[in-house]
Short mmCIF file of N, CA and C and ligand atoms in Angstrom, two decimals:
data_model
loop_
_atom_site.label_atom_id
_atom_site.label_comp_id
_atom_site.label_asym_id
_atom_site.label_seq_id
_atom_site.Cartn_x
_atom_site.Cartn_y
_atom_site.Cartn_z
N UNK L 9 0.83 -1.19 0.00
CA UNK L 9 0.00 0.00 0.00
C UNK L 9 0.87 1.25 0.00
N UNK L 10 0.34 2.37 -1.12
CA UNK L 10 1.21 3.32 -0.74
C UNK L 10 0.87 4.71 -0.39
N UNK L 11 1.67 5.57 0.68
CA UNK L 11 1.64 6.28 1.45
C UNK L 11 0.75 7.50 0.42
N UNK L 12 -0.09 8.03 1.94
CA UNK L 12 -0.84 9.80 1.17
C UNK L 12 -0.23 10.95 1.71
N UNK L 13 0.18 11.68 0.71
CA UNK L 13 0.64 13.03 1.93
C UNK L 13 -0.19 14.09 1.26
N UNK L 14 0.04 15.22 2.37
CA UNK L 14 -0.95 15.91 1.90
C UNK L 14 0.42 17.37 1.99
N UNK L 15 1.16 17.81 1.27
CA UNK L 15 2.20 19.15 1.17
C UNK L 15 1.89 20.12 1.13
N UNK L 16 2.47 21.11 1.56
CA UNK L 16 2.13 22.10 1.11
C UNK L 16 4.20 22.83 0.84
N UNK L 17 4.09 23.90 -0.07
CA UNK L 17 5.42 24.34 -0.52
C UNK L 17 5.17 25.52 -0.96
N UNK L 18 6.54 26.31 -0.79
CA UNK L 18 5.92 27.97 -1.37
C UNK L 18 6.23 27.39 -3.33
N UNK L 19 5.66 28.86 -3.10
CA UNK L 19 5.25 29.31 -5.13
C UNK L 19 6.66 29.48 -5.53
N UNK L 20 7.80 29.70 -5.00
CA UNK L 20 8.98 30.00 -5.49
C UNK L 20 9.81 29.08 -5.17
N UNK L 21 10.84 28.18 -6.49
CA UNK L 21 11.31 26.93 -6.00
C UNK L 21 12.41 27.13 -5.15
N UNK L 22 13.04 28.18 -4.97
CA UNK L 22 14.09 28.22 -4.00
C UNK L 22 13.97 28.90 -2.60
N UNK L 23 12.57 29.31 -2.56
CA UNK L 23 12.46 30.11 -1.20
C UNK L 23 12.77 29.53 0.21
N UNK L 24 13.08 29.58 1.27
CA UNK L 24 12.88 28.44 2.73
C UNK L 24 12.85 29.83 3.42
N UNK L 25 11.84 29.27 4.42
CA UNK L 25 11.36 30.33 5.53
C UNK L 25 12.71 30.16 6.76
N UNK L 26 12.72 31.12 7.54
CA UNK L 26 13.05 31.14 8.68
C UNK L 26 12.82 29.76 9.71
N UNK L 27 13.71 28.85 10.31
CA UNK L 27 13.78 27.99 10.79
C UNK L 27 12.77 28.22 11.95
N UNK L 28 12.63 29.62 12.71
CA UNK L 28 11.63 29.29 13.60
C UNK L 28 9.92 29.67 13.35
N UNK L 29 10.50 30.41 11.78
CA UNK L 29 8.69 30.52 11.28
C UNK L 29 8.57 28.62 10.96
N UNK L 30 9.12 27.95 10.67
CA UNK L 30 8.81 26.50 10.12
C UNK L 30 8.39 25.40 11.40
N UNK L 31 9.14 26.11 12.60
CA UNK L 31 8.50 25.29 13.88
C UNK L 31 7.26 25.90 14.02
N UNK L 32 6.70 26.98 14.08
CA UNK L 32 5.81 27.82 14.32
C UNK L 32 4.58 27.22 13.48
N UNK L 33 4.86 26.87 11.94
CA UNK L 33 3.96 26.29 10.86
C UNK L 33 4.01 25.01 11.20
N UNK L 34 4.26 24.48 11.67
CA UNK L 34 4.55 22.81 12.52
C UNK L 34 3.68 22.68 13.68
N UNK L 35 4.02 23.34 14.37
CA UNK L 35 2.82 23.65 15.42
C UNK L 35 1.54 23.91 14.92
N UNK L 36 1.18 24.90 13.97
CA UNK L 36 -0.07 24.97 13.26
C UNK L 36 -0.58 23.92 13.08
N UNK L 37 0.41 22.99 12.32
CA UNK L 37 -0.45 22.60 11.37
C UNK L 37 -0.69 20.86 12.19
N UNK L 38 0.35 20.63 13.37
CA UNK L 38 -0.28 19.26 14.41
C UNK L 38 -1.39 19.67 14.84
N UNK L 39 -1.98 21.03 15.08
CA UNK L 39 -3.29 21.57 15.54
C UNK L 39 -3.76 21.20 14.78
N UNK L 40 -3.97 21.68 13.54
CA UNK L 40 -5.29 21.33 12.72
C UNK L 40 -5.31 19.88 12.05
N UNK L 41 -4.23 19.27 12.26
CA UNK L 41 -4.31 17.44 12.03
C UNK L 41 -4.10 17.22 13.24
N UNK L 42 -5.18 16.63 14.25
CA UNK L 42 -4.52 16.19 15.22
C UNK L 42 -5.11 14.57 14.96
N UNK L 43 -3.89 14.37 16.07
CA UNK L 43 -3.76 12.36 15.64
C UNK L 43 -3.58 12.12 17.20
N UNK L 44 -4.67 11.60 17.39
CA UNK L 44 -5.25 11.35 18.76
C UNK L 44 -4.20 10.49 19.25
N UNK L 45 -4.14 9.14 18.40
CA UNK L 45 -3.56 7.62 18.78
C UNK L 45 -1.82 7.89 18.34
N UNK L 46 -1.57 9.16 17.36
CA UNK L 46 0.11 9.25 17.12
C UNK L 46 0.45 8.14 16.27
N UNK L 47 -0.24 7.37 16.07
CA UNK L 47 0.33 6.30 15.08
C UNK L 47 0.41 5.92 13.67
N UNK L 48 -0.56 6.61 13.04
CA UNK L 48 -1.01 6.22 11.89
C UNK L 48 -0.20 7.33 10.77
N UNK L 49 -0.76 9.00 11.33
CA UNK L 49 -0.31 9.90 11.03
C UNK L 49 1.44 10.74 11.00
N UNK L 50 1.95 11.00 10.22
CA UNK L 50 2.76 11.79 10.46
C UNK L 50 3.42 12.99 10.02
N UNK L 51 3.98 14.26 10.73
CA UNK L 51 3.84 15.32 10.31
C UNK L 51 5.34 15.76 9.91
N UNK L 52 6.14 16.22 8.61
CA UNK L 52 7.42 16.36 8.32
C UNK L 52 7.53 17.84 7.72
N UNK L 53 8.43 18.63 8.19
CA UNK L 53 9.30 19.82 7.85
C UNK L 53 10.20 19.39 7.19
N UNK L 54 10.72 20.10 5.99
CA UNK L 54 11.90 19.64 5.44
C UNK L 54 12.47 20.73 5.16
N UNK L 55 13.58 20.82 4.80
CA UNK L 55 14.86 22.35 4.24
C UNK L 55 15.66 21.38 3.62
N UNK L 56 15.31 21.37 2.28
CA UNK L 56 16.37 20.54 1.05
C UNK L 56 17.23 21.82 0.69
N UNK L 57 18.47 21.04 0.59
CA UNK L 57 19.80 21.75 0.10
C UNK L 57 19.16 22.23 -1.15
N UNK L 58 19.22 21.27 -2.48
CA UNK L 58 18.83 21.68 -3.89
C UNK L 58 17.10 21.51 -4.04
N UNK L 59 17.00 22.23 -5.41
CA UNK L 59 15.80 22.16 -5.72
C UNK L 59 15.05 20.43 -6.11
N UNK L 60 13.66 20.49 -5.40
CA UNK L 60 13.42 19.18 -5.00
C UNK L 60 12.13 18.49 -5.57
N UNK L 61 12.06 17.70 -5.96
CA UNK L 61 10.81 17.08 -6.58
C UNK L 61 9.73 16.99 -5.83
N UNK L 62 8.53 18.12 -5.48
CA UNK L 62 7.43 17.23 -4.63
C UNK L 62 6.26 16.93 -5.32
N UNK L 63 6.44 16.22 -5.69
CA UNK L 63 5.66 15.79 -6.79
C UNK L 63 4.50 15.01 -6.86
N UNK L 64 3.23 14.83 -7.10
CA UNK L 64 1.98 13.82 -7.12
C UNK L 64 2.44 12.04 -6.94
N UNK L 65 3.22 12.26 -7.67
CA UNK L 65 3.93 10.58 -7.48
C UNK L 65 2.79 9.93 -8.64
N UNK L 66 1.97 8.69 -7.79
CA UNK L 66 1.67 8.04 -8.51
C UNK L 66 0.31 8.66 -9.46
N UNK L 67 -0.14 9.68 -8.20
CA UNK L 67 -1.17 10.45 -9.00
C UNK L 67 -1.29 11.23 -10.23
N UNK L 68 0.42 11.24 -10.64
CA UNK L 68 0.40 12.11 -12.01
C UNK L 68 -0.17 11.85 -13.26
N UNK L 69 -0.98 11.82 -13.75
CA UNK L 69 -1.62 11.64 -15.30
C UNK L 69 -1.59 11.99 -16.42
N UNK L 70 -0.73 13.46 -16.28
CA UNK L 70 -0.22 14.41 -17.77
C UNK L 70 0.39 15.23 -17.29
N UNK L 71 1.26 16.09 -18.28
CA UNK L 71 2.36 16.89 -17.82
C UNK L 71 2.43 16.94 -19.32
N UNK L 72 2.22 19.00 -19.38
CA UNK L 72 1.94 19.24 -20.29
C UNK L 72 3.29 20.25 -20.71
N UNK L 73 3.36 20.95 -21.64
CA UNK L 73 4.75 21.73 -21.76
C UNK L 73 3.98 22.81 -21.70
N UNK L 74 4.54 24.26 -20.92
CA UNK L 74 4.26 25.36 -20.96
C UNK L 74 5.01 26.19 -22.21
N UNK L 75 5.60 25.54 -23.21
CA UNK L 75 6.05 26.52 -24.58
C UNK L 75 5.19 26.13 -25.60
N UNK L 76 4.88 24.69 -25.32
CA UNK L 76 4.53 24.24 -27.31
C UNK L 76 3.03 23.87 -26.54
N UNK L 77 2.46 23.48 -25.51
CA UNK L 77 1.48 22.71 -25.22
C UNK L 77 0.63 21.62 -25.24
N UNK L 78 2.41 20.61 -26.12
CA UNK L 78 2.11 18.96 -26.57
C UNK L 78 2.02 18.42 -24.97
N UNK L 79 1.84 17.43 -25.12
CA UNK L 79 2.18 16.57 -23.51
C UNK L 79 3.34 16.15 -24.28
N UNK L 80 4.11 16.06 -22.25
CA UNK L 80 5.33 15.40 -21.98
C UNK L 80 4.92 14.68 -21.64
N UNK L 81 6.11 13.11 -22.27
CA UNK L 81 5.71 11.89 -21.83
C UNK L 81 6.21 11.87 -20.51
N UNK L 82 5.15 10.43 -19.78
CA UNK L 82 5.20 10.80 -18.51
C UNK L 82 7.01 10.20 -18.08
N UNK L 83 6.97 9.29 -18.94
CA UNK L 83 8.37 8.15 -18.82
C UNK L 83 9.52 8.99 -19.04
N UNK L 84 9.78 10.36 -19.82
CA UNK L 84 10.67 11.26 -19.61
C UNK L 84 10.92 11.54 -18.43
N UNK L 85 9.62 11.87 -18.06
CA UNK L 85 9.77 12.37 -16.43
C UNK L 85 10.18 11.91 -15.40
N UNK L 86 9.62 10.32 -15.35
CA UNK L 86 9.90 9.52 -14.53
C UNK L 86 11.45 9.03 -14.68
N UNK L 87 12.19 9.21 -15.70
CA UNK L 87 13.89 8.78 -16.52
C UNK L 87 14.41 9.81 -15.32
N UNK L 88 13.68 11.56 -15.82
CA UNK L 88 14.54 12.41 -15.13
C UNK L 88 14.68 12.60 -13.84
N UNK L 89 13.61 12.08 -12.96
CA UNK L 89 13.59 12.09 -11.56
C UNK L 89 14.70 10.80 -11.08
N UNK L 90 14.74 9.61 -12.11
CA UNK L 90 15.02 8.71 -11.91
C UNK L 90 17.02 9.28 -12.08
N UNK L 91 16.83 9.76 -13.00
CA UNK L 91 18.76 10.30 -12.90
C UNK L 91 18.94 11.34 -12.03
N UNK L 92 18.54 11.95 -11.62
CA UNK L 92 18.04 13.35 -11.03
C UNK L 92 18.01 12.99 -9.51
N UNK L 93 17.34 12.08 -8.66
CA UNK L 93 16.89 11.21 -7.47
C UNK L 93 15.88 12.51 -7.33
N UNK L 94 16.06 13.27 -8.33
CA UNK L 94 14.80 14.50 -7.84
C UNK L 94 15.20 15.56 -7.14
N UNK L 95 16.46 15.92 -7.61
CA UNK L 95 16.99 16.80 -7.16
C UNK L 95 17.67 17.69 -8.13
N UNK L 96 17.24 19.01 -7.93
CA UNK L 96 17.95 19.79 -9.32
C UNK L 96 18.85 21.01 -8.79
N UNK L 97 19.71 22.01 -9.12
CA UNK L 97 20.13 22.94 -8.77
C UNK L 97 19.85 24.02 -9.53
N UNK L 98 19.44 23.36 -10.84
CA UNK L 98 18.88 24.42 -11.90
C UNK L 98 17.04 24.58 -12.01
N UNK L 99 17.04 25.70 -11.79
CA UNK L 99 15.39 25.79 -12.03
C UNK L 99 14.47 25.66 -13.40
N UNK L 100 15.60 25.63 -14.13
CA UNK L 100 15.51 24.77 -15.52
C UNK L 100 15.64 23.80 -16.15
N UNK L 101 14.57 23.47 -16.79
CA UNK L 101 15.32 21.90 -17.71
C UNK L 101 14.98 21.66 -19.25
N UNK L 102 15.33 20.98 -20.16
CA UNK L 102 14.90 21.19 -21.65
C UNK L 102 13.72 20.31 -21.62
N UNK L 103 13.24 20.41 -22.31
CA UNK L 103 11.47 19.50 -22.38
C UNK L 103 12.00 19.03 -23.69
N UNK L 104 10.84 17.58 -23.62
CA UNK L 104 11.96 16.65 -24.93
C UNK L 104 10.77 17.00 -26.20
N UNK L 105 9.62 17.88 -25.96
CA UNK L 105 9.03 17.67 -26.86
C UNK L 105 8.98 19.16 -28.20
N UNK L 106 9.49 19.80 -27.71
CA UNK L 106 10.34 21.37 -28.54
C UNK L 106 11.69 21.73 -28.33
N UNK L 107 12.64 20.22 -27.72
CA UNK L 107 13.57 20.82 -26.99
C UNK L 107 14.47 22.05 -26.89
N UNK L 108 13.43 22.88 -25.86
CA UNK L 108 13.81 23.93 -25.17
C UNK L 108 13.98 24.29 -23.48
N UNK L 109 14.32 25.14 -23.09
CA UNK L 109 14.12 25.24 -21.57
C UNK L 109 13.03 25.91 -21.17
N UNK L 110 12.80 24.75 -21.00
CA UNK L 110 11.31 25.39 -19.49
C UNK L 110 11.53 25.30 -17.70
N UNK L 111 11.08 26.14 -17.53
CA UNK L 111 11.28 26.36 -15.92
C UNK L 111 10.83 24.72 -14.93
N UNK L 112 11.05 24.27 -14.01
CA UNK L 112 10.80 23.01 -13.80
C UNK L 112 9.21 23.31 -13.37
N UNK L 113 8.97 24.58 -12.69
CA UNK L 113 7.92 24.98 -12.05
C UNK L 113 6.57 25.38 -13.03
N UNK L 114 7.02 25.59 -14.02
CA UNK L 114 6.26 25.76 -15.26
C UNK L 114 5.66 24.44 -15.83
N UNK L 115 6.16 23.70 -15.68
CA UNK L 115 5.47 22.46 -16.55
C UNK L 115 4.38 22.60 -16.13
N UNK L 116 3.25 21.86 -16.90
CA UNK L 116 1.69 21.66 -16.03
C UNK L 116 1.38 20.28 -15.62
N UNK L 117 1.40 20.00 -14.59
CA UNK L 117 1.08 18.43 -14.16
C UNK L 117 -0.77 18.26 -13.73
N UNK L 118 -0.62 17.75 -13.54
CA UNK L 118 -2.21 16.61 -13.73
C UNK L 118 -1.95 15.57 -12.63
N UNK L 119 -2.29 15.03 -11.50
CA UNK L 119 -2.72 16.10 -10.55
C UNK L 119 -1.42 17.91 -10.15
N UNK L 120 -1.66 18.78 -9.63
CA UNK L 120 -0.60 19.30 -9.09
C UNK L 120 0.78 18.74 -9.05
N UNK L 121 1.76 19.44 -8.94
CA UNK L 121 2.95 19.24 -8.92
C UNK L 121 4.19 20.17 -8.45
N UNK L 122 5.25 19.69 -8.10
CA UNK L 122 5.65 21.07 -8.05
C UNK L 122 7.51 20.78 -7.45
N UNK L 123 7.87 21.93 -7.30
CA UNK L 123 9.52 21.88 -6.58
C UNK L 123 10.11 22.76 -6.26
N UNK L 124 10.91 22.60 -4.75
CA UNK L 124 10.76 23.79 -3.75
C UNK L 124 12.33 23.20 -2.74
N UNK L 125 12.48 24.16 -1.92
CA UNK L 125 13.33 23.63 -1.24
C UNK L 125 13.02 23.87 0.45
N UNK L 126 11.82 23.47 0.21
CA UNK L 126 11.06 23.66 1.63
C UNK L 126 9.86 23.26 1.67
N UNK L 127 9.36 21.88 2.11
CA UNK L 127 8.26 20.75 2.03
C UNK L 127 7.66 21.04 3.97
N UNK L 128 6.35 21.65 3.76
CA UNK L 128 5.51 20.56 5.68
C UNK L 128 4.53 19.58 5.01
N UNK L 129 4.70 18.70 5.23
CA UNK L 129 3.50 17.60 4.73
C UNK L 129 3.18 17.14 6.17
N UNK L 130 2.18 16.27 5.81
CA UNK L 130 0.93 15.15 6.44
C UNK L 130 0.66 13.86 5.31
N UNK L 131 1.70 13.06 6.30
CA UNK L 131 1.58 11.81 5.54
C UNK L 131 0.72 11.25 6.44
N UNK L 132 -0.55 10.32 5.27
CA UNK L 132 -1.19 10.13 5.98
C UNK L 132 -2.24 10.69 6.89
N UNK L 133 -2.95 11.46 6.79
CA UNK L 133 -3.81 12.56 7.25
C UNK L 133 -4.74 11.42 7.97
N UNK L 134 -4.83 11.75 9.54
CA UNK L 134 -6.38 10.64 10.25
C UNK L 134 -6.95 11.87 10.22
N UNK L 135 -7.68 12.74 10.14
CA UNK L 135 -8.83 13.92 9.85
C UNK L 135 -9.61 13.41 8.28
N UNK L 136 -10.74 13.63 8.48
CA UNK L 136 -11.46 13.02 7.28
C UNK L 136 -11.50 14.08 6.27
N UNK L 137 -11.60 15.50 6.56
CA UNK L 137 -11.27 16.82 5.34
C UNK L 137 -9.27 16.34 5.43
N UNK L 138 -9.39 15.73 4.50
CA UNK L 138 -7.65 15.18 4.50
C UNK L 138 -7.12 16.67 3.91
N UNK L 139 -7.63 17.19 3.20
CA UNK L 139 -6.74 18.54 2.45
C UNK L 139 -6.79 19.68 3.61
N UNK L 140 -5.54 20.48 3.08
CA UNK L 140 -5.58 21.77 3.91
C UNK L 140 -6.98 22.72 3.29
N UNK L 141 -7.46 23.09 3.75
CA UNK L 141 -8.57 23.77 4.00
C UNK L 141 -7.99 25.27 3.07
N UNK L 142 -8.24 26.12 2.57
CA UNK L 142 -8.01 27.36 1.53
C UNK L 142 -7.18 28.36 3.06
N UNK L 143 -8.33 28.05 3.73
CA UNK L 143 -8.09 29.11 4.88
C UNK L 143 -6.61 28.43 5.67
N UNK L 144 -6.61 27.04 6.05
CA UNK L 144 -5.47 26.87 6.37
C UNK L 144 -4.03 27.26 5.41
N UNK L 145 -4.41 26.89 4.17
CA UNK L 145 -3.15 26.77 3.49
C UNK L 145 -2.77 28.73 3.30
N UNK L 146 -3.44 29.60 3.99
CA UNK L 146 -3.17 31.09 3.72
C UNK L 146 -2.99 31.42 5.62
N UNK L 147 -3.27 30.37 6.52
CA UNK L 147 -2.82 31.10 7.84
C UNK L 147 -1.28 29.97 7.74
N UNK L 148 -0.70 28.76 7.31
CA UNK L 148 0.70 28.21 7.30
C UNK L 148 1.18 29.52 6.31
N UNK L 149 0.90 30.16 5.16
CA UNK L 149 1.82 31.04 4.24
C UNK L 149 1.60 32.11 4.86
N UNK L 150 0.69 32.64 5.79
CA UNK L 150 1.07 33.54 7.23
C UNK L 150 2.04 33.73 7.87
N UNK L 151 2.33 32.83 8.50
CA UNK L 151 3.10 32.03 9.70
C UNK L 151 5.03 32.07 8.72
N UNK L 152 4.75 31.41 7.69
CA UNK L 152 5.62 31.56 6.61
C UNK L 152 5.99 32.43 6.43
N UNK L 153 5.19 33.16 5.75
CA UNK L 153 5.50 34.52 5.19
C UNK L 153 5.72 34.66 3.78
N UNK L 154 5.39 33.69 2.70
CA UNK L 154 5.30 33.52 1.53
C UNK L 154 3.87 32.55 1.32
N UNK L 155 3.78 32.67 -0.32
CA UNK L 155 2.48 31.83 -0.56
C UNK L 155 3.08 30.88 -0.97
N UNK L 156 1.91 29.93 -0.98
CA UNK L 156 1.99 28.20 -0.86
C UNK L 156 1.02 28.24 -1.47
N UNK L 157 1.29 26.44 -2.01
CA UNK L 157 0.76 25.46 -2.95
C UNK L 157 0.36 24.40 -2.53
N UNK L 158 -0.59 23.40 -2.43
CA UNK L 158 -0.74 22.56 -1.97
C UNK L 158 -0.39 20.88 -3.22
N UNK L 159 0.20 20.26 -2.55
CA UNK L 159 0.37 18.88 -3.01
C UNK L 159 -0.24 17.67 -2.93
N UNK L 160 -0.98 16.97 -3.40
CA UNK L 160 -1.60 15.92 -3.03
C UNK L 160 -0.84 14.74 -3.57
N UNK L 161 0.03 13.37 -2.92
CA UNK L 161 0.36 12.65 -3.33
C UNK L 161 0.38 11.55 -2.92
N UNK L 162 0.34 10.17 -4.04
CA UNK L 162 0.33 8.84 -3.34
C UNK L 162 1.76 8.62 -4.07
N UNK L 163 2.59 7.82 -3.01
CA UNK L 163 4.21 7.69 -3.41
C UNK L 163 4.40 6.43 -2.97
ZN1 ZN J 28 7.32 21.67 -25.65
#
């Protein structure tokens, strides 16, 4: 069986908040998932060195090019994460289907998608509204201090 998380990441792939705004959004956000039993649920902060894949995983279905607007195959994608481990330093990459450079953040994925160097997820959400709520995902980019995106993924 594989894991649900529920992310959230700012709009800019290289941004990372302040280490104690990220405890602060940590605290938020065990409030509004709370996990009675601690077991099932779990809640992760991250600060990646390079730019980072957080990506839908298995949920992805299309991924479209933001220059020409053919679809990218998905198996490119999955090659480049696969040489990559999903980690980039460039916020660019060539798309194989006009090969040109497109921003990594630009592509259009199917579900959401995205890459950042600063992940809070909820893997595993025990709350039955499993998504961040509009209003939550704008009081964590509060707390932050940048806007956020939300991720939905099975990995
Ligand atoms: Zn293209």
């Amino acid at each position: 069986m594989s894991d649900f998380y529920v992310s959230l990441i700012p709009t800019d792939v290289n941004w990372q908040p302040t280490s104690k705004a990220a405890a602060e959004a940590e605290a938020y956000v065990r409030r509004v998932f709370p996990d009675p039993d601690g077991v099932q649920q779990d809640v992760t902060v991250e600060f990646y060195d390079r730019i980072t894949a957080v990506d839908a995983g298995e949920n992805i279905q299309r991924i479209t090019c933001p220059r020409c607007d053919h679809d990218i195959p998905l198996d490119w994608y999955e090659d480049l994460i696969e040489q990559t481990e999903g980690e980039f330093d460039s916020p660019n990459v060539t798309v194989p289907c006009c090969d040109t450079a497109a921003g990594l953040d630009a592509l259009k994925f199917d579900w959401p998608s995205g890459f950042a160097r600063f992940e809070i997820a909820v893997a595993n959400p025990v709350r039955g509204e499993y998504e961040f709520t509009a209003d939550e995902v704008g009081a964590v980019a509060a707390i932050l201090g940048h806007p956020l995106r939300q991720i939905l993924a099975h990995i």
